[in-house]
Amino acid sequence: MIETGNFSEFNDARKRDISSCNDAEIVAILSENSDRFPNIYSLLTETTKFYAENFSDLQKNIKREKRLVVFETPSRVSMNHEYTIEGVGNLPQGFHFLFNTRERLSWLKIFLEDKRVSIASRDKVVSLLKEKIGAELDGFAAILHLSSQDAAMRLYEASDGKPCFIEFNNKEYKGQQSLLLSITFFDSIRNKVSQCRKRWWSPLQEKEINYNYSTISGNANAWVYFKSPANFVLSVSNNATYGQYESSPSNDDEITSLVLTPKGEKLSIDFKISIDVPNALKRWYNVMLYLAYLGVLCGLILVGDVLFGTVQNKIIETFNNCSYAIIAALIATRGWLMSEEQVMKKISNRYTYIICILIALIMTISFVPHTSFDNTNEPIEMMLGNKNNEHSISLDSVDYNIHNNKKSNTYDTLNHAKKKSPHTCDSLQMKTPNECNTPIPVKKKAEVSGEINSNQDTITKENDKGTDV
């Protein structure tokens, strides 16, 4: 994206149609009586030229001029003009015309050597204008039915621009042959228009500025210097013809300089100034933007899969990690962009929106219930088979365990029977029937009978083995 505009016109000697005047009554009078009031007609149609021809004492003594255009930001500049005045002794005491501008200049300061000079007020300029066109002014005021002072004020307001007159005091600079006059003010881009079609692929709002340089003197060489803003690239082109200028190389890469040679007439050259982001940074900003777009697209697709299908947990984890990395990179990049609000404003806002969208997508995927499965190399059938095998018991192991348990129980029973004392039976025989016949629970009876039968079977098997031997 390219944003175009222009700086304020400084001393541009243009010609306009009388119908462009904002006073309808004056326009009607001059449309029918232009030959009767030639100075007033010239004042309203060629204001800069009128003042330069009728108040030329100061301008004709300017022998050299310099102009330094320092870009503080891509949209704001600090203008520094310097003029070398020679033949100061020929300048009369009073106010002298210096330049004409159509828009009020911000924080205008004018110095003559090291002293700040006074700028004429509007009433003073009107009084000077009244003296210059006094012969025509009386007849024009009679048609308007106004006094000469009120008619002069209306002509000043209807003229094309705001002329600047400065005061010169002979006593302060007596004996000096040359003086240095300096002008300082701030300017900014006006009449901004965004041209999205030129660079639709990038939201960086780079600048393209039209700047007119009109020389004050027709005999003095003029130097113009353009200093680029920090961290930006400046390029300058002009419409001057061959022989009107020459390039002067500068040791500073941030400064572009040009020398203008009027050769007997005032020059008016149009410059086209481009303020661009360095290519390396421009690639980084755009790549981060496109990568963030891709992350948002993948997040939307993943949310759809989470809501209407199954998603692998590993894919969700990968998306979250990538989103965190993109968010961190966007936050860091946005911190760099904050140094310049005018060029980076739109792309910085997009970074902010994308960060919010990615955070919303991560939260949606995390909190919305979904069906998922782990990604393994084994088929699902083998997984299910392994799970069933974990709960199954081998029949061979069961038979082996039962046999070993029975054998151990048999040996324990035999050993226990051998160790029984004969006194046990005697004691049983001596007891009464009621004492000997103690009731045995049914469950224990079954256990005892089972144990006895098992012991008998074991003894029979042992005997059979002995017989075979």
Short mmCIF file of C-alpha atoms in Angstrom, two decimals:
data_model
loop_
_atom_site.label_atom_id
_atom_site.label_comp_id
_atom_site.label_asym_id
_atom_site.label_seq_id
_atom_site.Cartn_x
_atom_site.Cartn_y
_atom_site.Cartn_z
CA MET A 1 0.00 0.00 0.00
CA ILE A 2 1.27 3.47 -0.94
CA GLU A 3 -0.03 6.66 0.65
CA THR A 4 0.40 9.74 -1.53
CA GLY A 5 0.29 13.40 -0.53
CA ASN A 6 2.12 16.70 -0.76
CA PHE A 7 3.87 19.27 1.38
CA SER A 8 2.67 22.83 1.66
CA GLU A 9 3.47 25.10 -1.29
CA PHE A 10 6.25 27.51 -0.44
CA ASN A 11 6.59 30.61 -2.66
CA ASP A 12 5.03 28.86 -5.67
CA ALA A 13 4.24 31.43 -8.37
CA ARG A 14 1.14 29.88 -9.85
CA LYS A 15 -1.65 31.52 -11.78
CA ARG A 16 -5.30 30.90 -11.00
CA ASP A 17 -8.56 31.90 -12.62
CA ILE A 18 -10.43 34.83 -11.15
CA SER A 19 -13.46 32.59 -10.61
CA SER A 20 -11.45 30.67 -7.99
CA CYS A 21 -11.61 33.71 -5.74
CA ASN A 22 -13.79 33.14 -2.67
CA ASP A 23 -15.46 36.58 -2.84
CA ALA A 24 -18.32 36.50 -5.34
CA GLU A 25 -18.85 40.28 -5.36
CA ILE A 26 -15.20 40.97 -6.17
CA VAL A 27 -15.24 38.30 -8.87
CA ALA A 28 -18.26 39.91 -10.52
CA ILE A 29 -16.62 43.35 -10.56
CA LEU A 30 -13.25 42.17 -11.93
CA SER A 31 -14.83 39.89 -14.52
CA GLU A 32 -16.33 42.98 -16.20
CA ASN A 33 -13.60 45.56 -15.35
CA SER A 34 -10.28 43.67 -15.43
CA ASP A 35 -8.66 46.31 -17.68
CA ARG A 36 -9.67 49.06 -15.29
CA PHE A 37 -8.00 47.42 -12.26
CA PRO A 38 -4.90 45.56 -13.61
CA ASN A 39 -2.92 45.58 -10.31
CA ILE A 40 -5.87 44.30 -8.31
CA TYR A 41 -6.56 41.66 -10.97
CA SER A 42 -2.89 40.57 -10.83
CA LEU A 43 -3.03 40.47 -7.04
CA LEU A 44 -5.92 38.00 -7.08
CA THR A 45 -4.76 35.80 -9.99
CA GLU A 46 -0.93 35.79 -9.51
CA THR A 47 -0.41 36.68 -5.89
CA THR A 48 3.20 35.50 -5.49
CA LYS A 49 4.30 37.21 -8.68
CA PHE A 50 2.56 40.43 -7.65
CA TYR A 51 4.40 40.65 -4.32
CA ALA A 52 7.76 39.60 -5.85
CA GLU A 53 7.56 42.36 -8.50
CA ASN A 54 6.23 45.16 -6.31
CA PHE A 55 8.29 44.38 -3.15
CA SER A 56 11.56 43.08 -4.62
CA ASP A 57 14.11 44.95 -2.47
CA LEU A 58 15.11 41.93 -0.38
CA GLN A 59 14.73 39.13 -2.95
CA LYS A 60 16.99 40.74 -5.57
CA ASN A 61 19.85 40.87 -3.01
CA ILE A 62 19.71 37.11 -2.26
CA LYS A 63 22.75 35.51 -3.89
CA ARG A 64 22.62 31.96 -2.54
CA GLU A 65 20.03 29.75 -0.92
CA LYS A 66 20.05 26.36 0.77
CA ARG A 67 17.22 24.14 1.81
CA LEU A 68 17.52 21.16 4.16
CA VAL A 69 14.51 18.84 4.32
CA VAL A 70 14.92 16.59 7.38
CA PHE A 71 12.36 13.78 7.73
CA GLU A 72 11.72 13.22 11.43
CA THR A 73 9.14 10.59 10.47
CA PRO A 74 7.91 9.46 7.05
CA SER A 75 5.03 11.95 7.39
CA ARG A 76 6.64 14.90 9.15
CA VAL A 77 9.64 17.04 8.18
CA SER A 78 11.67 19.88 9.58
CA MET A 79 12.37 22.55 6.95
CA ASN A 80 15.53 24.64 7.25
CA HIS A 81 16.11 27.44 4.71
CA GLU A 82 19.22 29.58 4.54
CA TYR A 83 19.69 32.67 2.36
CA THR A 84 22.85 34.70 1.89
CA ILE A 85 21.99 38.41 1.46
CA GLU A 86 24.57 40.71 -0.10
CA GLY A 87 24.48 44.49 -0.51
CA VAL A 88 22.79 44.97 2.84
CA GLY A 89 23.65 48.67 2.81
CA ASN A 90 21.24 49.22 -0.08
CA LEU A 91 18.25 47.86 1.85
CA PRO A 92 15.96 50.59 3.19
CA GLN A 93 14.64 50.64 6.70
CA GLY A 94 11.31 48.84 7.18
CA PHE A 95 9.51 45.66 6.19
CA HIS A 96 10.46 43.64 3.10
CA PHE A 97 8.69 40.80 1.31
CA LEU A 98 10.44 37.41 1.67
CA PHE A 99 8.08 34.65 0.51
CA ASN A 100 4.45 33.70 -0.03
CA THR A 101 2.74 30.58 1.24
CA ARG A 102 -0.84 29.38 0.85
CA GLU A 103 -1.01 27.51 4.14
CA ARG A 104 0.01 28.65 7.58
CA LEU A 105 3.44 27.29 8.53
CA SER A 106 3.82 25.47 11.84
CA TRP A 107 6.22 27.03 14.37
CA LEU A 108 7.77 29.48 11.93
CA LYS A 109 11.02 31.10 13.14
CA ILE A 110 13.14 33.57 11.12
CA PHE A 111 16.63 34.64 12.15
CA LEU A 112 18.91 37.26 10.67
CA GLU A 113 22.39 36.23 11.73
CA ASP A 114 21.82 35.24 15.37
CA LYS A 115 18.88 37.55 16.06
CA ARG A 116 15.26 36.64 15.59
CA VAL A 117 13.51 39.14 13.34
CA SER A 118 9.95 40.41 13.54
CA ILE A 119 7.31 39.24 11.08
CA ALA A 120 4.79 41.78 9.84
CA SER A 121 1.25 41.39 11.10
CA ARG A 122 -1.76 41.23 8.83
CA ASP A 123 -2.64 44.87 9.43
CA LYS A 124 0.89 45.90 8.49
CA VAL A 125 0.76 43.87 5.25
CA VAL A 126 -2.63 45.42 4.40
CA SER A 127 -1.22 48.91 4.94
CA LEU A 128 1.74 48.12 2.63
CA LEU A 129 -0.66 46.73 0.05
CA LYS A 130 -2.84 49.83 0.33
CA GLU A 131 0.14 52.07 -0.45
CA LYS A 132 1.09 50.04 -3.52
CA ILE A 133 -2.35 49.94 -5.19
CA GLY A 134 -3.70 53.20 -3.78
CA ALA A 135 -4.68 54.66 -7.18
CA GLU A 136 -6.88 51.70 -8.10
CA LEU A 137 -8.06 51.04 -4.59
CA ASP A 138 -10.11 54.23 -4.29
CA GLY A 139 -12.18 53.47 -7.40
CA PHE A 140 -12.61 49.83 -6.41
CA ALA A 141 -13.71 50.81 -2.90
CA ALA A 142 -16.29 53.22 -4.37
CA ILE A 143 -17.88 50.39 -6.36
CA LEU A 144 -18.02 48.22 -3.22
CA HIS A 145 -19.28 51.17 -1.15
CA LEU A 146 -16.50 50.61 1.36
CA SER A 147 -13.62 52.60 2.78
CA SER A 148 -10.15 52.12 1.32
CA GLN A 149 -9.00 50.24 4.45
CA ASP A 150 -11.94 47.81 4.33
CA ALA A 151 -11.54 47.27 0.58
CA ALA A 152 -7.82 46.57 1.01
CA MET A 153 -8.64 44.04 3.76
CA ARG A 154 -11.14 42.25 1.49
CA LEU A 155 -8.57 42.09 -1.31
CA TYR A 156 -5.98 40.65 1.07
CA GLU A 157 -8.39 37.97 2.23
CA ALA A 158 -9.38 37.12 -1.35
CA SER A 159 -5.77 36.88 -2.61
CA ASP A 160 -4.00 33.56 -3.19
CA GLY A 161 -1.71 33.12 -0.19
CA LYS A 162 -0.32 34.64 2.98
CA PRO A 163 2.72 36.83 2.22
CA CYS A 164 5.54 37.04 4.77
CA PHE A 165 7.24 40.40 5.36
CA ILE A 166 10.20 40.71 7.74
CA GLU A 167 11.59 43.82 9.42
CA PHE A 168 15.08 45.10 8.62
CA ASN A 169 16.88 47.58 10.89
CA ASN A 170 19.82 49.44 9.35
CA LYS A 171 21.26 50.43 12.72
CA GLU A 172 21.77 46.85 13.91
CA TYR A 173 23.65 45.74 10.79
CA LYS A 174 25.42 48.97 9.87
CA GLY A 175 28.67 48.37 8.00
CA GLN A 176 27.98 44.70 7.14
CA GLN A 177 28.03 43.68 3.50
CA SER A 178 26.39 40.25 3.79
CA LEU A 179 23.93 38.63 6.19
CA LEU A 180 22.71 35.08 6.71
CA LEU A 181 18.94 34.73 6.87
CA SER A 182 17.54 31.43 8.15
CA ILE A 183 13.97 30.11 8.23
CA THR A 184 12.79 27.08 10.23
CA PHE A 185 9.34 25.49 10.34
CA PHE A 186 7.64 22.10 10.43
CA ASP A 187 5.60 20.56 7.67
CA SER A 188 3.64 17.36 7.16
CA ILE A 189 1.94 15.41 4.40
CA ARG A 190 -1.32 16.97 3.26
CA ASN A 191 -4.17 15.63 1.09
CA LYS A 192 -3.35 12.01 1.85
CA VAL A 193 -4.74 9.36 -0.52
CA SER A 194 -4.19 5.61 -0.09
CA GLN A 195 -3.47 3.66 -3.27
CA CYS A 196 -4.10 0.05 -2.37
CA ARG A 197 -3.77 -1.32 -5.89
CA LYS A 198 -0.09 -0.56 -6.25
CA ARG A 199 0.97 -2.83 -3.38
CA TRP A 200 -2.07 -4.86 -2.41
CA TRP A 201 0.14 -7.69 -1.17
CA SER A 202 1.63 -5.57 1.63
CA PRO A 203 -0.26 -3.50 4.26
CA LEU A 204 2.80 -1.34 4.93
CA GLN A 205 1.74 2.27 4.34
CA GLU A 206 4.80 3.55 2.52
CA LYS A 207 4.84 7.20 1.44
CA GLU A 208 5.06 8.96 -1.91
CA ILE A 209 5.25 12.75 -1.49
CA ASN A 210 5.04 15.55 -4.04
CA TYR A 211 7.19 18.55 -3.16
CA ASN A 212 7.60 21.78 -5.12
CA TYR A 213 10.82 23.80 -4.84
CA SER A 214 10.45 27.35 -6.10
CA THR A 215 13.58 29.46 -5.82
CA ILE A 216 13.31 32.96 -4.36
CA SER A 217 16.01 34.51 -6.48
CA GLY A 218 16.47 34.11 -10.22
CA ASN A 219 20.26 34.57 -10.14
CA ALA A 220 21.35 32.56 -7.09
CA ASN A 221 22.37 28.92 -7.07
CA ALA A 222 20.27 26.74 -4.80
CA TRP A 223 21.24 23.64 -2.83
CA VAL A 224 18.59 21.23 -1.63
CA TYR A 225 19.26 18.32 0.74
CA PHE A 226 16.88 15.50 1.67
CA LYS A 227 17.63 13.50 4.82
CA SER A 228 15.77 10.21 5.17
CA PRO A 229 13.99 9.21 8.40
CA ALA A 230 15.63 6.69 10.68
CA ASN A 231 15.25 3.04 9.56
CA PHE A 232 13.72 3.99 6.20
CA VAL A 233 14.98 4.34 2.64
CA LEU A 234 14.52 7.62 0.75
CA SER A 235 14.60 8.07 -3.02
CA VAL A 236 14.09 11.34 -4.92
CA SER A 237 13.21 12.10 -8.55
CA ASN A 238 12.50 15.48 -10.22
CA ASN A 239 11.16 16.98 -13.44
CA ALA A 240 14.00 19.43 -14.04
CA THR A 241 15.45 19.54 -17.56
CA TYR A 242 19.08 18.97 -18.41
CA GLY A 243 21.24 21.94 -17.46
CA GLN A 244 18.96 23.20 -14.70
CA TYR A 245 20.54 21.03 -12.00
CA GLU A 246 23.50 18.87 -11.16
CA SER A 247 23.85 16.10 -8.63
CA SER A 248 26.30 16.49 -5.81
CA PRO A 249 27.32 13.26 -4.11
CA SER A 250 27.16 13.11 -0.32
CA ASN A 251 29.28 11.12 2.09
CA ASP A 252 26.17 10.32 4.11
CA ASP A 253 24.00 7.56 2.64
CA GLU A 254 20.95 9.04 4.34
CA ILE A 255 21.25 12.41 2.55
CA THR A 256 20.38 13.08 -1.10
CA SER A 257 21.63 16.44 -2.42
CA LEU A 258 21.00 18.46 -5.56
CA VAL A 259 22.30 21.80 -6.92
CA LEU A 260 19.88 23.99 -8.91
CA THR A 261 21.12 26.64 -11.36
CA PRO A 262 18.41 29.21 -12.23
CA LYS A 263 20.40 31.01 -14.99
CA GLY A 264 18.56 34.31 -14.86
CA GLU A 265 15.04 33.17 -13.99
CA LYS A 266 13.32 31.65 -11.02
CA LEU A 267 12.95 27.88 -11.06
CA SER A 268 9.98 25.82 -9.98
CA ILE A 269 10.88 22.11 -9.82
CA ASP A 270 8.62 19.30 -8.69
CA PHE A 271 10.19 16.51 -6.62
CA LYS A 272 8.72 13.09 -6.02
CA ILE A 273 9.99 11.66 -2.74
CA SER A 274 9.49 7.99 -1.85
CA ILE A 275 9.81 6.76 1.74
CA ASP A 276 10.12 2.96 1.77
CA VAL A 277 10.82 0.25 4.33
CA PRO A 278 14.19 -1.50 3.80
CA ASN A 279 13.80 -4.65 1.71
CA ALA A 280 15.09 -7.01 4.41
CA LEU A 281 12.63 -5.72 7.01
CA LYS A 282 9.83 -5.61 4.46
CA ARG A 283 10.33 -9.31 3.68
CA TRP A 284 10.32 -10.17 7.39
CA TYR A 285 7.12 -8.22 8.09
CA ASN A 286 5.29 -9.75 5.12
CA VAL A 287 6.52 -13.32 5.74
CA MET A 288 5.38 -13.11 9.36
CA LEU A 289 1.98 -11.87 8.18
CA TYR A 290 1.54 -14.66 5.62
CA LEU A 291 2.72 -17.26 8.15
CA ALA A 292 0.15 -15.97 10.63
CA TYR A 293 -2.56 -16.19 7.96
CA LEU A 294 -1.56 -19.83 7.36
CA GLY A 295 -1.73 -20.55 11.09
CA VAL A 296 -5.24 -19.11 11.31
CA LEU A 297 -6.36 -21.19 8.29
CA CYS A 298 -4.96 -24.39 9.80
CA GLY A 299 -6.63 -23.55 13.11
CA LEU A 300 -10.04 -23.13 11.48
CA ILE A 301 -9.69 -26.47 9.67
CA LEU A 302 -8.63 -28.16 12.90
CA VAL A 303 -11.61 -26.72 14.78
CA GLY A 304 -13.91 -28.18 12.13
CA ASP A 305 -12.28 -31.59 12.53
CA VAL A 306 -12.59 -31.39 16.30
CA LEU A 307 -16.32 -30.59 16.12
CA PHE A 308 -17.32 -33.07 13.41
CA GLY A 309 -14.67 -35.81 13.42
CA THR A 310 -11.73 -37.44 15.15
CA VAL A 311 -8.36 -35.78 15.60
CA GLN A 312 -5.05 -37.19 16.73
CA ASN A 313 -3.79 -35.72 19.98
CA LYS A 314 -0.37 -35.29 18.42
CA ILE A 315 -1.82 -32.99 15.72
CA ILE A 316 -3.53 -30.80 18.35
CA GLU A 317 -0.32 -30.59 20.36
CA THR A 318 1.69 -29.65 17.26
CA PHE A 319 -0.79 -26.92 16.31
CA ASN A 320 -0.70 -25.44 19.81
CA ASN A 321 3.10 -25.34 19.85
CA CYS A 322 3.26 -23.72 16.41
CA SER A 323 0.61 -21.17 17.39
CA TYR A 324 2.55 -20.20 20.51
CA ALA A 325 5.68 -19.71 18.39
CA ILE A 326 3.79 -17.52 15.86
CA ILE A 327 2.23 -15.44 18.65
CA ALA A 328 5.63 -14.84 20.26
CA ALA A 329 7.14 -13.81 16.91
CA LEU A 330 4.24 -11.46 16.16
CA ILE A 331 4.49 -9.80 19.56
CA ALA A 332 8.23 -9.25 19.11
CA THR A 333 7.76 -7.92 15.56
CA ARG A 334 4.95 -5.64 16.67
CA GLY A 335 7.29 -4.17 19.28
CA TRP A 336 9.66 -3.13 16.49
CA LEU A 337 6.78 -1.63 14.52
CA MET A 338 5.73 0.69 17.33
CA SER A 339 8.66 3.00 16.52
CA GLU A 340 6.76 4.33 13.50
CA GLU A 341 3.02 4.74 13.74
CA GLN A 342 2.24 6.17 10.30
CA VAL A 343 3.80 3.47 8.11
CA MET A 344 3.27 0.47 10.41
CA LYS A 345 -0.18 1.22 11.78
CA LYS A 346 -2.20 -1.06 9.52
CA ILE A 347 0.10 -4.08 9.65
CA SER A 348 0.47 -3.65 13.42
CA ASN A 349 -3.32 -3.81 13.81
CA ARG A 350 -3.43 -6.97 11.69
CA TYR A 351 -0.82 -8.58 13.90
CA THR A 352 -2.97 -7.78 16.94
CA TYR A 353 -6.11 -9.27 15.38
CA ILE A 354 -4.27 -12.44 14.34
CA ILE A 355 -2.84 -12.91 17.84
CA CYS A 356 -6.35 -12.69 19.31
CA ILE A 357 -7.71 -15.14 16.71
CA LEU A 358 -4.95 -17.69 17.37
CA ILE A 359 -5.53 -17.50 21.13
CA ALA A 360 -9.27 -18.01 20.57
CA LEU A 361 -8.60 -21.04 18.34
CA ILE A 362 -6.29 -22.61 20.93
CA MET A 363 -8.89 -22.14 23.66
CA THR A 364 -11.65 -23.54 21.45
CA ILE A 365 -9.68 -26.69 20.65
CA SER A 366 -8.73 -27.13 24.31
CA PHE A 367 -12.21 -26.74 25.84
CA VAL A 368 -14.46 -28.32 23.20
CA PRO A 369 -14.88 -32.09 23.86
CA HIS A 370 -13.66 -34.17 20.95
CA THR A 371 -12.88 -37.76 19.96
CA SER A 372 -9.22 -38.55 19.58
CA PHE A 373 -6.86 -41.51 19.26
CA ASP A 374 -3.14 -42.02 19.56
CA ASN A 375 -1.12 -42.64 16.43
CA THR A 376 0.86 -45.93 16.72
CA ASN A 377 2.55 -48.20 14.22
CA GLU A 378 0.56 -51.31 15.20
CA PRO A 379 -2.84 -52.07 13.66
CA ILE A 380 -5.91 -51.70 15.81
CA GLU A 381 -6.57 -55.50 15.69
CA MET A 382 -3.16 -56.24 17.22
CA MET A 383 -3.79 -53.64 19.90
CA LEU A 384 -7.09 -55.25 20.80
CA GLY A 385 -5.51 -58.72 20.76
CA ASN A 386 -2.76 -57.65 23.14
CA LYS A 387 -5.32 -56.20 25.53
CA ASN A 388 -7.28 -59.52 25.57
CA ASN A 389 -4.12 -61.53 26.14
CA GLU A 390 -3.32 -59.44 29.17
CA HIS A 391 -6.50 -60.74 30.89
CA SER A 392 -6.30 -64.45 29.73
CA ILE A 393 -4.67 -67.31 31.74
CA SER A 394 -2.92 -70.30 30.18
CA LEU A 395 -4.57 -73.70 30.81
CA ASP A 396 -1.21 -75.42 31.07
CA SER A 397 -0.10 -73.08 33.81
CA VAL A 398 -3.34 -73.74 35.65
CA ASP A 399 -2.90 -77.57 35.46
CA TYR A 400 0.68 -77.29 36.59
CA ASN A 401 -0.21 -75.15 39.56
CA ILE A 402 -3.09 -77.42 40.60
CA HIS A 403 -0.91 -80.54 40.38
CA ASN A 404 1.85 -78.98 42.44
CA ASN A 405 -0.61 -77.77 45.04
CA LYS A 406 -2.20 -81.21 45.37
CA LYS A 407 1.13 -82.95 45.65
CA SER A 408 2.34 -80.61 48.33
CA ASN A 409 -0.92 -81.03 50.24
CA THR A 410 -0.58 -84.83 50.07
CA TYR A 411 2.89 -84.92 51.53
CA ASP A 412 1.85 -82.54 54.25
CA THR A 413 -1.13 -84.78 55.12
CA LEU A 414 0.96 -87.96 55.26
CA ASN A 415 3.61 -86.38 57.38
CA HIS A 416 0.97 -85.04 59.67
CA ALA A 417 -0.63 -88.50 60.00
CA LYS A 418 2.66 -90.12 60.91
CA LYS A 419 3.33 -87.60 63.60
CA LYS A 420 0.05 -88.20 65.40
CA SER A 421 0.45 -89.47 68.92
CA PRO A 422 -1.32 -92.68 70.06
CA HIS A 423 -2.36 -90.91 73.19
CA THR A 424 -4.81 -88.93 71.17
CA CYS A 425 -7.01 -91.96 70.54
CA ASP A 426 -6.84 -93.04 74.14
CA SER A 427 -7.96 -89.74 75.29
CA LEU A 428 -10.82 -89.82 72.87
CA GLN A 429 -11.91 -93.25 74.11
CA MET A 430 -11.94 -92.16 77.73
CA LYS A 431 -14.25 -89.18 77.03
CA THR A 432 -17.98 -89.42 77.23
CA PRO A 433 -19.99 -89.73 74.04
CA ASN A 434 -21.34 -86.24 74.40
CA GLU A 435 -17.88 -84.75 74.72
CA CYS A 436 -16.48 -86.72 71.80
CA ASN A 437 -19.33 -86.10 69.39
CA THR A 438 -18.80 -82.37 69.00
CA PRO A 439 -20.96 -80.98 66.17
CA ILE A 440 -19.00 -79.98 63.05
CA PRO A 441 -20.29 -77.32 60.68
CA VAL A 442 -21.49 -78.46 57.31
CA LYS A 443 -18.86 -76.51 55.42
CA LYS A 444 -16.04 -77.88 57.49
CA LYS A 445 -17.46 -81.39 57.08
CA ALA A 446 -17.28 -81.10 53.37
CA GLU A 447 -13.72 -79.82 53.57
CA VAL A 448 -12.67 -82.58 55.90
CA SER A 449 -14.34 -85.30 53.81
CA GLY A 450 -12.75 -83.86 50.68
CA GLU A 451 -9.39 -83.87 52.33
CA ILE A 452 -9.80 -87.44 53.53
CA ASN A 453 -10.83 -88.67 50.09
CA SER A 454 -7.92 -86.87 48.51
CA ASN A 455 -5.56 -88.42 51.02
CA GLN A 456 -6.95 -91.86 50.30
CA ASP A 457 -6.51 -91.37 46.57
CA THR A 458 -2.99 -90.21 47.12
CA ILE A 459 -2.13 -93.20 49.30
CA THR A 460 -3.65 -95.57 46.73
CA LYS A 461 -1.56 -93.99 43.96
CA GLU A 462 1.58 -94.30 46.09
CA ASN A 463 0.88 -97.95 46.77
CA ASP A 464 0.28 -98.64 43.12
CA LYS A 465 3.59 -97.01 42.31
CA GLY A 466 5.32 -99.13 44.92
CA THR A 467 3.76 -102.31 43.54
CA ASP A 468 4.89 -101.46 40.05
CA VAL A 469 8.36 -100.96 41.29
#
